[in-house]
Coordinates of C-alpha atoms in Angstrom, one line a residue:
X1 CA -44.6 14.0 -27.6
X2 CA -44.5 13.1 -31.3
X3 CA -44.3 15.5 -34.3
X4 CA -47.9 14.2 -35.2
X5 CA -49.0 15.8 -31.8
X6 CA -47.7 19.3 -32.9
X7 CA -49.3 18.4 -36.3
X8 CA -52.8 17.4 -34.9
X9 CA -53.0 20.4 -32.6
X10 CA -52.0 22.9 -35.2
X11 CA -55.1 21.5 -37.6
X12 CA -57.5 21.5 -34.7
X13 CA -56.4 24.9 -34.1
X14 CA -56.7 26.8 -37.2
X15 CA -59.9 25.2 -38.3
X16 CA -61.5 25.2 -34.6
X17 CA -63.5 21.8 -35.4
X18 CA -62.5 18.6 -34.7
X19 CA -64.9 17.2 -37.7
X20 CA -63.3 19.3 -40.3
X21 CA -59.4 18.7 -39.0
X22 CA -59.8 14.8 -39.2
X23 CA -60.9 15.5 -42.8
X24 CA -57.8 17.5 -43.6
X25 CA -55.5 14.9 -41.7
X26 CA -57.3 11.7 -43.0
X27 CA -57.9 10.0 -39.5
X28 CA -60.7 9.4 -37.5
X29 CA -62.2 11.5 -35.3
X30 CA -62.0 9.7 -31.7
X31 CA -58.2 9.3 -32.9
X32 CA -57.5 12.4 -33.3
X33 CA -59.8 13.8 -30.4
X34 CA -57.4 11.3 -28.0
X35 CA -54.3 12.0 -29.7
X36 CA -55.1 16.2 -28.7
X37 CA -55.6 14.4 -24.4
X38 CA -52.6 13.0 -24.8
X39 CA -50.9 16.5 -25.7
X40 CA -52.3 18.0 -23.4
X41 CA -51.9 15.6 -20.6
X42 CA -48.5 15.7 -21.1
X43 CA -48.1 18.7 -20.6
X44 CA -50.0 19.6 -18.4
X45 CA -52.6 22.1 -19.8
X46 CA -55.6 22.7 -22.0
X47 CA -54.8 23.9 -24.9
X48 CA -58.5 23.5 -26.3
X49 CA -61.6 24.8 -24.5
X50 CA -64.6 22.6 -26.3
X51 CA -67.8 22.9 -25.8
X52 CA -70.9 21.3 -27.7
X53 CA -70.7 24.0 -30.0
X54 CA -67.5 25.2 -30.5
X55 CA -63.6 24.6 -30.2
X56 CA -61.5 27.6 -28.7
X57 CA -58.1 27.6 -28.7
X58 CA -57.0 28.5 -25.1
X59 CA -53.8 31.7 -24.2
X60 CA -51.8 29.0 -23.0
X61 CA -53.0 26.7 -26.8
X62 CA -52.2 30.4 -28.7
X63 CA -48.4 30.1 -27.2
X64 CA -47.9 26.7 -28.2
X65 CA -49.7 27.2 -31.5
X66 CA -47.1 29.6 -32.2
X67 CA -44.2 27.3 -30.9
X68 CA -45.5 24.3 -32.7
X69 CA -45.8 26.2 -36.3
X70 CA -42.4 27.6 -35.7
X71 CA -41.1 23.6 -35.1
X72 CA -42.8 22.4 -38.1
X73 CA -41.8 25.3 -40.7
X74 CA -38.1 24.4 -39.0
X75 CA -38.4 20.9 -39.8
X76 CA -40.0 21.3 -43.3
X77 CA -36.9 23.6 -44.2
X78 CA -34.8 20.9 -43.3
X79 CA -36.4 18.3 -44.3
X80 CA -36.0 20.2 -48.0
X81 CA -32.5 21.1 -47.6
X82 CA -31.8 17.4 -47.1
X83 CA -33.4 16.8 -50.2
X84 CA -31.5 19.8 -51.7
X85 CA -28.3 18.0 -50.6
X86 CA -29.0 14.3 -51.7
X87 CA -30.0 15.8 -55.5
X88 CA -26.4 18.0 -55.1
X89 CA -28.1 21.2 -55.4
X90 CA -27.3 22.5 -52.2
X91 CA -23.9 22.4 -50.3
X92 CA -20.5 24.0 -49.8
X93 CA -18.2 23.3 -52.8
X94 CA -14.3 24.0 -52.3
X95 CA -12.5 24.6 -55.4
X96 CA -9.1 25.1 -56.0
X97 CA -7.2 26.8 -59.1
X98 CA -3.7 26.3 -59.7
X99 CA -1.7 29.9 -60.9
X100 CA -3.9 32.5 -63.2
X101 CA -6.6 30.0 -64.1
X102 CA -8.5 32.2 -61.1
X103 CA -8.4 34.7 -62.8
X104 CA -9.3 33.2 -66.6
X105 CA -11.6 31.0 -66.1
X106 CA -13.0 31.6 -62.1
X107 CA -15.4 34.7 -63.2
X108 CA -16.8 32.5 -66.3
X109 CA -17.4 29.4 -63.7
X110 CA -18.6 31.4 -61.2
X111 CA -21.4 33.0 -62.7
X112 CA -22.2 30.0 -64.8
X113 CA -22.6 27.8 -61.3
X114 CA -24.5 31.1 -59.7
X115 CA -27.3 30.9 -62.7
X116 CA -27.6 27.0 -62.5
X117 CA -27.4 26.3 -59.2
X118 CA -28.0 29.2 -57.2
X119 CA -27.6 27.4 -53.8
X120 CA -24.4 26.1 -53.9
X121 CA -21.7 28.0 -52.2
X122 CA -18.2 28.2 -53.4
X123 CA -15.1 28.3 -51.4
X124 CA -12.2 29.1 -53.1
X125 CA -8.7 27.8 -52.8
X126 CA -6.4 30.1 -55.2
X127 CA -2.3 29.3 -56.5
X128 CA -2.5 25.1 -56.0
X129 CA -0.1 23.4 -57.8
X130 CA -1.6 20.0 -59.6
X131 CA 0.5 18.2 -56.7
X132 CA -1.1 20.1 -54.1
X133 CA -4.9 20.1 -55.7
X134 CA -4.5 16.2 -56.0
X135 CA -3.7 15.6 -53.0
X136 CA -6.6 17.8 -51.7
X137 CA -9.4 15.9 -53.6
X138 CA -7.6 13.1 -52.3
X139 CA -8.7 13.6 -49.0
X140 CA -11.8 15.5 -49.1
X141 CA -10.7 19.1 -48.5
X142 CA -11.2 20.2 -52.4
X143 CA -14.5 18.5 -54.6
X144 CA -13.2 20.1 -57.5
X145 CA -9.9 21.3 -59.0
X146 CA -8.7 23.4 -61.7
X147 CA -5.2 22.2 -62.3
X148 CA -2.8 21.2 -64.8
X149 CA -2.2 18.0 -65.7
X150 CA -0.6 15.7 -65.4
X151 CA -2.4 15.0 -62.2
X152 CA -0.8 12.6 -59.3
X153 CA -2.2 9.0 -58.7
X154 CA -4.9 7.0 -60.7
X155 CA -7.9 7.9 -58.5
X156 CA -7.9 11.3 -59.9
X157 CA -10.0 12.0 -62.9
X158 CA -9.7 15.0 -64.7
X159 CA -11.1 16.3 -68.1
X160 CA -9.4 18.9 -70.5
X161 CA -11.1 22.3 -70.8
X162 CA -8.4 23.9 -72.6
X163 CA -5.0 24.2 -74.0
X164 CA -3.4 27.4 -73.1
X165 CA -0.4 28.8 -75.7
X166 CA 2.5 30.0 -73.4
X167 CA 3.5 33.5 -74.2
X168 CA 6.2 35.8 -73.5
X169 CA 6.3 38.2 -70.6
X170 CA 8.9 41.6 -71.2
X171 CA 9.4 44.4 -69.5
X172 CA 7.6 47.8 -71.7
X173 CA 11.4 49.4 -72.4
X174 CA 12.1 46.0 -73.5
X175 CA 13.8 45.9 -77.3
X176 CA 11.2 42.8 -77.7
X177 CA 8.6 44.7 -76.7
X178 CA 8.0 46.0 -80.1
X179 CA 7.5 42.9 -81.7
X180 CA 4.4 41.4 -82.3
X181 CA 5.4 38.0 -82.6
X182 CA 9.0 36.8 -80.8
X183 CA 10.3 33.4 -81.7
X184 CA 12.0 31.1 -78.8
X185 CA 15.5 31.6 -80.6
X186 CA 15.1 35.7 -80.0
X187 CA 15.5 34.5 -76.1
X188 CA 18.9 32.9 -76.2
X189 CA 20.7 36.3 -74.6
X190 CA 17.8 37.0 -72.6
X191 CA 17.9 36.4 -68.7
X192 CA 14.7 34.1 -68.1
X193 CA 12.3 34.8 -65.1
X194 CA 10.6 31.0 -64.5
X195 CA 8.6 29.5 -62.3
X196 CA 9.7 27.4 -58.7
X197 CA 10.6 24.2 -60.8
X198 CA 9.1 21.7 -57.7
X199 CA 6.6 20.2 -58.8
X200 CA 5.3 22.7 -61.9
X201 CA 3.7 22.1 -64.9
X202 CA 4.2 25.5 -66.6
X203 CA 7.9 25.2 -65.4
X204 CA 8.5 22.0 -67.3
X205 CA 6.5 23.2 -70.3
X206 CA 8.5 26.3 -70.7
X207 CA 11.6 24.3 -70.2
X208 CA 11.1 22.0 -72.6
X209 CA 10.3 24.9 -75.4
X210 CA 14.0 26.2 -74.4
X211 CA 15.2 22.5 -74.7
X212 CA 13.3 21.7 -78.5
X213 CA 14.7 25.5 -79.3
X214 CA 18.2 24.5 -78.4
X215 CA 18.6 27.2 -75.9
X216 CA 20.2 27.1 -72.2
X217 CA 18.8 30.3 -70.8
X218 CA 20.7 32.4 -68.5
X219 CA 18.4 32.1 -65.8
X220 CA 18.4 34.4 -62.8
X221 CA 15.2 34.4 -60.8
X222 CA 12.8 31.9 -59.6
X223 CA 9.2 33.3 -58.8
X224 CA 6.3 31.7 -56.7
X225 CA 3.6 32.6 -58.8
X226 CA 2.7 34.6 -61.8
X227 CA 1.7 37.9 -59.5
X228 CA 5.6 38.1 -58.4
X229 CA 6.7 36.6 -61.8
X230 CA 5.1 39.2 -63.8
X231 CA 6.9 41.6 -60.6
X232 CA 10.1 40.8 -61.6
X233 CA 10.1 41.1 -65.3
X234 CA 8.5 44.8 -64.8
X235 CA 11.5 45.6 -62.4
X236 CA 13.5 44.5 -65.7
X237 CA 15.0 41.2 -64.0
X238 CA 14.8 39.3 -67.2
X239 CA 11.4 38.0 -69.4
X240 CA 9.4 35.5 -68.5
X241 CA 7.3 32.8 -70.8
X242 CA 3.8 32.2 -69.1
X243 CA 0.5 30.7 -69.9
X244 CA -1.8 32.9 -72.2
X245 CA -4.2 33.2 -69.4
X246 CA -1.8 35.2 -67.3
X247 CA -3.0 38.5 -69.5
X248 CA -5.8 38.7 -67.4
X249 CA -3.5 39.8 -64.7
X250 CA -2.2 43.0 -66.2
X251 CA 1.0 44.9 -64.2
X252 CA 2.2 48.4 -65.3
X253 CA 5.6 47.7 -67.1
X254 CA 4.5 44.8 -68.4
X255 CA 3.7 43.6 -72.2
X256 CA 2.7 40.3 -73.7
X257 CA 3.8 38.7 -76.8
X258 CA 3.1 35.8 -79.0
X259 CA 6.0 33.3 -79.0
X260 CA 6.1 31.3 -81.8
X261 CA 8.0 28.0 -80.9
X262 CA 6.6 27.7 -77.2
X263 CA 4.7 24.7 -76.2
X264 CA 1.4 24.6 -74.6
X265 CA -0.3 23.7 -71.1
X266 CA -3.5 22.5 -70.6
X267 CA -5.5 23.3 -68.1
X268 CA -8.7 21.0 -66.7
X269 CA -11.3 19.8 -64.1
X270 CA -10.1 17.7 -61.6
X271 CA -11.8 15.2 -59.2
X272 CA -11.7 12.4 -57.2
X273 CA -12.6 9.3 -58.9
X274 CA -13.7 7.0 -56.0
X275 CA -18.0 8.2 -55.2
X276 CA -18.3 11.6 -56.1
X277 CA -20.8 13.3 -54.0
X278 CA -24.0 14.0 -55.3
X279 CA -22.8 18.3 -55.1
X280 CA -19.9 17.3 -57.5
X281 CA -21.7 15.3 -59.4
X282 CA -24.3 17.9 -59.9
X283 CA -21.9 20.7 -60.3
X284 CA -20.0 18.8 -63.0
X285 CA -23.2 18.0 -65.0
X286 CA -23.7 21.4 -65.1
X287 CA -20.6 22.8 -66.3
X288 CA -20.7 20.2 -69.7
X289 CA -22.5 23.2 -71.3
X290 CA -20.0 25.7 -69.9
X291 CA -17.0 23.7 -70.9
X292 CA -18.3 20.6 -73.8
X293 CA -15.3 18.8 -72.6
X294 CA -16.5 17.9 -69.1
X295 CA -18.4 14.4 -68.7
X296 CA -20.0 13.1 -65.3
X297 CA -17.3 9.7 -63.8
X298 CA -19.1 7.0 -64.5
X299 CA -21.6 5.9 -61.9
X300 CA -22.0 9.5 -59.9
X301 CA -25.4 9.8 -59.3

């Protein structure tokens, strides 16, 4: 049995005329009367009663009428889907974010990817490192990263959507607190919160500011993540100097201030350089509008 069998039938059926069916399928009618035998011969029973006059479809040919349209509508959702896929508008994207760019820049993404390209999923991967998200588009398990660079190994390619100021994180009672804008020098007593130095970006940036300010912090804590960072400093452990974007994760006992002197971090798309897939491809075309920055690697298709 052949799909062109199910096809046949399902024409001869609706239209009950064997004349009028090989019009609609564009073959001749002997052909299409011997291709309906051959249906039915295999299995075994008549599907069509014909007489001189008329074609009937039979209660066993009203079962597999129904069977054979549900087949076809299957295989014309898949054969569409397929198509979906091959243009990269349909698919499963995994995305990872490194520290609060989930929280910055996730929603704006999100929605933008929701209104463009409606059927492709996101999974989200949430608090990668850039060593981690690398490594991840390295081998398949993340199509696109939101990291900070630099990234690991020259088959990454990445593209900068921003560059983030890195502010200063105090608890409310704090005697900074009241300033509106605190210099790197105003740290030098202060007991510094940071980052886990392996293999950070932020950690380095902030360290460098302390460095260029001539200041060797009397550091006390190390913190995972912003979340427990941000933790700390409200439990009045010490301040802490964190990307700009971390004020979208506000923690009672907690203010933010400008810090004049800091460096910044940038913060950008990530993927892997070697044949995109037609989904990233896609996806990354239609973020250039969302973030002008972004550009298609050259021969993604």
């Amino acid at each position: 049995m052949e799909l062109r069998h199910l096809r046949y039938f399902v024409t001869v059926a609706e239209t009950c005329h064997f004349g009028r069916a090989a019009e609609q399928l564009h073959v001749a009618q002997p052909a299409l009367s011997h291709t309906i035998r051959q249906l039915e011969d295999e299995l075994g029973v008549v599907l069509l009663a014909r007489t001189t006059r008329q074609v009937r479809v039979t209660p066993a040919g009203e079962f597999f009428l129904a069977e054979a349209r549900r087949v076809l509508a299957g295989l014309d959702v898949g054969v569409r889907g397929v198509r979906r896929i091959g243009e990269g508008k349909l698919g499963l994207l995994r995305i990872g974010f490194t520290g609060t760019a989930a929280f910055s820049h996730l929603p704006h993404l999100a929605r933008a990817l929701a209104q463009r390209v409606p059927r492709v999923e996101l999974e989200v991967r949430a608090d990668l490192l850039t060593a981690e998200q690398c490594e991840h588009l390295r081998t398949g398990t993340l199509g696109i990263g939101v990291l900070r660079p630099p990234v690991t190994g020259d088959d990454i390619d990445f593209r900068v959507i921003e560059s983030e100021p890195l502010v200063l994180a105090v608890p409310a009672d704090h005697r900074l607190a009241v300033e509106p804008v605190v210099a790197m020098t105003d740290l030098r007593a202060e007991p510094l919160v940071t980052y886990d130095r392996r293999n950070s970006v932020v950690y380095e940036a902030v360290a460098r500011s302390c460095r260029e300010a001539g200041l060797t912090p009397h550091q006390l804590h190390e913190a995972p993540g912003t979340a427990v960072l941000l933790a700390l400093v409200a439990g009045g452990l010490g301040v802490g100097v964190v990307p700009a974007s971390a004020r979208a994760l506000p923690l009672a006992g907690v203010v933010f201030r400008d810090l004049a002197g800091a460096a910044t971090v940038e913060l950008a798309l990530a993927w892997h350089r070697e044949s995109p897939s037609p989904l990233v491809a896609t996806v990354l075309t239609e973020l250039e509008d969302v973030f002008p920055s972004v550009r298609v690697p050259t021969g993604a298709t």
